[in-house]
PDB file of C-alpha atoms in Angstrom:
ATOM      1  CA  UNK A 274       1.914   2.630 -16.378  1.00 52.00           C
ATOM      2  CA  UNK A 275       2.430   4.735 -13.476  1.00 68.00           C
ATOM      3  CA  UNK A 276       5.446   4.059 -11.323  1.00 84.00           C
ATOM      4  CA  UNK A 277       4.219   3.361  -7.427  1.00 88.00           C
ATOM      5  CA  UNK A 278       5.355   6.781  -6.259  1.00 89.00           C
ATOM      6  CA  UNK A 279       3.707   8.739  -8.466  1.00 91.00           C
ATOM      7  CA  UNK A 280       0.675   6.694  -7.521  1.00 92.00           C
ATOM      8  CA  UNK A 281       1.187   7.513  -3.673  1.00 92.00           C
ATOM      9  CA  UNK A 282       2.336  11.203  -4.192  1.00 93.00           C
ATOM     10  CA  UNK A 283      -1.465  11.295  -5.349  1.00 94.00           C
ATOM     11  CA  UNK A 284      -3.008   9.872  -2.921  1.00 93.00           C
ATOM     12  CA  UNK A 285      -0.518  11.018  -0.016  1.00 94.00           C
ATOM     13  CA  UNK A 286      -2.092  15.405  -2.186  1.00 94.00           C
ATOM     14  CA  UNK A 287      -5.537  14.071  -2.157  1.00 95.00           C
ATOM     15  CA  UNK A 288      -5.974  12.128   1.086  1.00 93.00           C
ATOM     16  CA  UNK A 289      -7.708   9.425  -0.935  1.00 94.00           C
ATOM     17  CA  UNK A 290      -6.876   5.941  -3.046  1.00 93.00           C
ATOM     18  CA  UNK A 291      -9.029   4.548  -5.196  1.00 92.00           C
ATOM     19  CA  UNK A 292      -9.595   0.965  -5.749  1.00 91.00           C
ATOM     20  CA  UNK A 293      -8.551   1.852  -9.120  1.00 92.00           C
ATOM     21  CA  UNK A 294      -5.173   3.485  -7.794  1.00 92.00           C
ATOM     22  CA  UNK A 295      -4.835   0.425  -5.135  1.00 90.00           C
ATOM     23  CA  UNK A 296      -5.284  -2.002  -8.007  1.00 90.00           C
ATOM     24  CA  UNK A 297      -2.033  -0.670  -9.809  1.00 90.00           C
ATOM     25  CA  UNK A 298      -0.015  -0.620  -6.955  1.00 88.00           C
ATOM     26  CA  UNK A 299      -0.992  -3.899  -5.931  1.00 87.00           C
ATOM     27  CA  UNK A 300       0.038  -4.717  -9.957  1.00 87.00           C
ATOM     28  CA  UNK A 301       3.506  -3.033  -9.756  1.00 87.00           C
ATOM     29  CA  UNK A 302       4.267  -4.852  -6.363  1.00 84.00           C
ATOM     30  CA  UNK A 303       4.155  -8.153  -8.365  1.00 85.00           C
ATOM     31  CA  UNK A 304       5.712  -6.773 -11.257  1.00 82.00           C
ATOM     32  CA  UNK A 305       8.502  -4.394 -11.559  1.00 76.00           C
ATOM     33  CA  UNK A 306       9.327  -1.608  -9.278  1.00 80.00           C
ATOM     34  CA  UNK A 307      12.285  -0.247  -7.418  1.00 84.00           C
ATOM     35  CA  UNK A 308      13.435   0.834  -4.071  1.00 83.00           C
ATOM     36  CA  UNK A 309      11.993   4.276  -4.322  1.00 86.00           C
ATOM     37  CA  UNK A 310       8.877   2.669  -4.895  1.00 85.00           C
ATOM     38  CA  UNK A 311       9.243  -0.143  -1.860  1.00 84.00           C
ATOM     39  CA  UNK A 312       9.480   3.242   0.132  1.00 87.00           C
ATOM     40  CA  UNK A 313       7.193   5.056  -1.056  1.00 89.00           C
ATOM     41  CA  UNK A 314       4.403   2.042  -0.623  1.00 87.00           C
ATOM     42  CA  UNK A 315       5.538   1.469   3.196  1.00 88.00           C
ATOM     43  CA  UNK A 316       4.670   5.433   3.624  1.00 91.00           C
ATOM     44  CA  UNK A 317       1.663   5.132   2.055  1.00 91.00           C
ATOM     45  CA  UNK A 318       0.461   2.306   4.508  1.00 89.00           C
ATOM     46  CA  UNK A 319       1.578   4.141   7.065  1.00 89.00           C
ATOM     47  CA  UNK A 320      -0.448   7.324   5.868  1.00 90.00           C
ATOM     48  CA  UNK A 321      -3.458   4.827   5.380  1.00 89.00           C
ATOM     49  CA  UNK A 322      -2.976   3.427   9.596  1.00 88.00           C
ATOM     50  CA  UNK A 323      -3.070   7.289  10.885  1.00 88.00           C
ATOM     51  CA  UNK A 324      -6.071   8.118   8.750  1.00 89.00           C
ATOM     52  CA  UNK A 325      -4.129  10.186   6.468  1.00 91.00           C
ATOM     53  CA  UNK A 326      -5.189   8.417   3.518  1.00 91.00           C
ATOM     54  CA  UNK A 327      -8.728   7.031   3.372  1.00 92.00           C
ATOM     55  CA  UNK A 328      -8.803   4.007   0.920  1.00 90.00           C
ATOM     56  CA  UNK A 329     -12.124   4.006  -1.199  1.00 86.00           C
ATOM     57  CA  UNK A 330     -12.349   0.167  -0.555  1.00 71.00           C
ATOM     58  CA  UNK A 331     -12.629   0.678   3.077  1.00 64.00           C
ATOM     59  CA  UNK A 332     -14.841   3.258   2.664  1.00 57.00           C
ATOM     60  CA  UNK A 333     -17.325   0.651   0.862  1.00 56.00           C
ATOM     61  CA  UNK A 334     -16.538  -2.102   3.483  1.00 52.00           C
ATOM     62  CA  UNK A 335     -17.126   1.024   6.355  1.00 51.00           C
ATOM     63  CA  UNK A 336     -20.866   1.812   4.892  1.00 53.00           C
ATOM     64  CA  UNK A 337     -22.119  -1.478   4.331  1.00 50.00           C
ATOM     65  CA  UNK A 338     -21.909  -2.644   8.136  1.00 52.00           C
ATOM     66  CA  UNK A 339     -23.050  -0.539  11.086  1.00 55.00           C
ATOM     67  CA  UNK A 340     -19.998  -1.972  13.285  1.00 51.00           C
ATOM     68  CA  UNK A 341     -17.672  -0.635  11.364  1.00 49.00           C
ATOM     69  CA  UNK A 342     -16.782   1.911  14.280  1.00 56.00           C
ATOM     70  CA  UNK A 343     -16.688  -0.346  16.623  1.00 63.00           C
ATOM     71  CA  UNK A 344     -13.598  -1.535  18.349  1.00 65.00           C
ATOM     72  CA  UNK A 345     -13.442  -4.990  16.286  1.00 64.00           C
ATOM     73  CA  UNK A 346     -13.825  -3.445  13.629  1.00 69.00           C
ATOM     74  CA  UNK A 347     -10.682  -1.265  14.052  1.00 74.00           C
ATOM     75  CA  UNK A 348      -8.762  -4.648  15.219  1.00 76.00           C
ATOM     76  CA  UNK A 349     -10.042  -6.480  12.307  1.00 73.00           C
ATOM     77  CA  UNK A 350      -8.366  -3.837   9.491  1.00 77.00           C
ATOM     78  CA  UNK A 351      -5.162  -3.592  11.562  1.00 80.00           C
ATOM     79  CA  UNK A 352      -4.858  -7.115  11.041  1.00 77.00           C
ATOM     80  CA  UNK A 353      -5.727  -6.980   7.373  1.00 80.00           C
ATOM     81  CA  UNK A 354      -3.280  -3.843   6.482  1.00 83.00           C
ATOM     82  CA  UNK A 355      -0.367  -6.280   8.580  1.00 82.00           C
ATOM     83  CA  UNK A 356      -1.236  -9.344   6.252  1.00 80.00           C
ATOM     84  CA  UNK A 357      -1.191  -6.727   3.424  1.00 85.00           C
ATOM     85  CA  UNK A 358       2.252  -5.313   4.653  1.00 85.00           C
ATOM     86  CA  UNK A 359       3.267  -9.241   5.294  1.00 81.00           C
ATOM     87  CA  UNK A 360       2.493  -9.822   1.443  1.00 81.00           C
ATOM     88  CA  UNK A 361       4.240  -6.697  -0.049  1.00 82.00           C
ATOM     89  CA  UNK A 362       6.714  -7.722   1.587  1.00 81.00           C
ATOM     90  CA  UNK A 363       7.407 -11.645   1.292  1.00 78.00           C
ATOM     91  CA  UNK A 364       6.907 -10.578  -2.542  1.00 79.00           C
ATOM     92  CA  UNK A 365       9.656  -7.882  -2.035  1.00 77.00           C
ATOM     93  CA  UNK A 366      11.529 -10.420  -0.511  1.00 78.00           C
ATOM     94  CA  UNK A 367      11.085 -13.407  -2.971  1.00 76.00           C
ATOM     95  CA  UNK A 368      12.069 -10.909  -5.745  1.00 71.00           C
ATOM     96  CA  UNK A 369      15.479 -11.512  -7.625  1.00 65.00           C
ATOM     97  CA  UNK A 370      17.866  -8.857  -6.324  1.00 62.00           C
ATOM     98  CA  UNK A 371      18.796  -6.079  -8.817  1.00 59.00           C
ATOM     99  CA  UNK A 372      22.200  -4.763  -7.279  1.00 56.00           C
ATOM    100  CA  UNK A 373      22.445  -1.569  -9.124  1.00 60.00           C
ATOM    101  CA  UNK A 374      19.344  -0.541  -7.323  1.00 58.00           C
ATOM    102  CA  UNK A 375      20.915  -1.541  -3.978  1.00 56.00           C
ATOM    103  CA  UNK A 376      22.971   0.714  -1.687  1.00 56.00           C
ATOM    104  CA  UNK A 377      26.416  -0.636  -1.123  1.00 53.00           C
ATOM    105  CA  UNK A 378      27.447  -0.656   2.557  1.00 50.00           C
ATOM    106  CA  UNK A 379      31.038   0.947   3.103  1.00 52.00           C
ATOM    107  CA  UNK A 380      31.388   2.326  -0.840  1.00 48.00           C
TER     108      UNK A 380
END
C-alpha cells in the first residue's frame, strides 16, 4: 500500500486527488502511518484550501449544484475540510504513541 506521502507527492505533481487516492489516505490515517506522513497530509489540506489541489470529490459535489460558486458554498467546504482536519487529527491524537518516531526535546 502506498505510504501517505507518496500519495500527496502525487497529487501535490498533478494538482489533482482522486477519490480513489483520498480513499487510501483516509485508510492509512486509521491505520498505520508516521510523522512524515501526519505532515505530509496537513500540507496536502492546505494545498487543497488554496486551490492547489482540486479533489475529484468536490469536483462531483461542484457540478451537480449550480450554487456551488456561491459564497455558502465556499463557507460550507471550509467547514467540512475543518471537521476533516478535526478528525485526522483526534485520530492522530487517540493513536498509541510510538516514541522512536518522536523527536526528543533537548537530546
Amino acid at each position: 500500500m502506498a505510504l501517505i506521502k507518496d500519495i500527496v507527492q502525487e497529487a501535490l505533481t498533478s494538482g489533482y486527488l482522486s477519490v480513489v487516492a483520498e480513499d487510501k489516505v483516509r485508510s492509512q490515517l486509521q491505520s498505520n502511518y508516521d510523522s512524515e506522513d501526519l505532515d505530509a497530509w496537513i500540507i496536502l489540506q492546505r494545498a487543497i484550501a488554496a486551490g492547489d489541489v482540486k479533489q475529484e470529490s468536490r469536483r462531483k459535489k461542484a457540478s451537480l449544484s449550480p450554487k456551488a460558486k456561491d459564497t455558502s458554498s465556499s463557507i460550507k467546504l471550509a467547514y467540512q475540510m475543518a471537521a476533516e482536519i478535526a478528525y485526522a487529527a483526534a485520530v492522530a491524537l487517540s493513536m498509541t504513541k510510538n516514541t522512536k518516531d518522536q523527536p526528543s526535546l533537548g537530546a
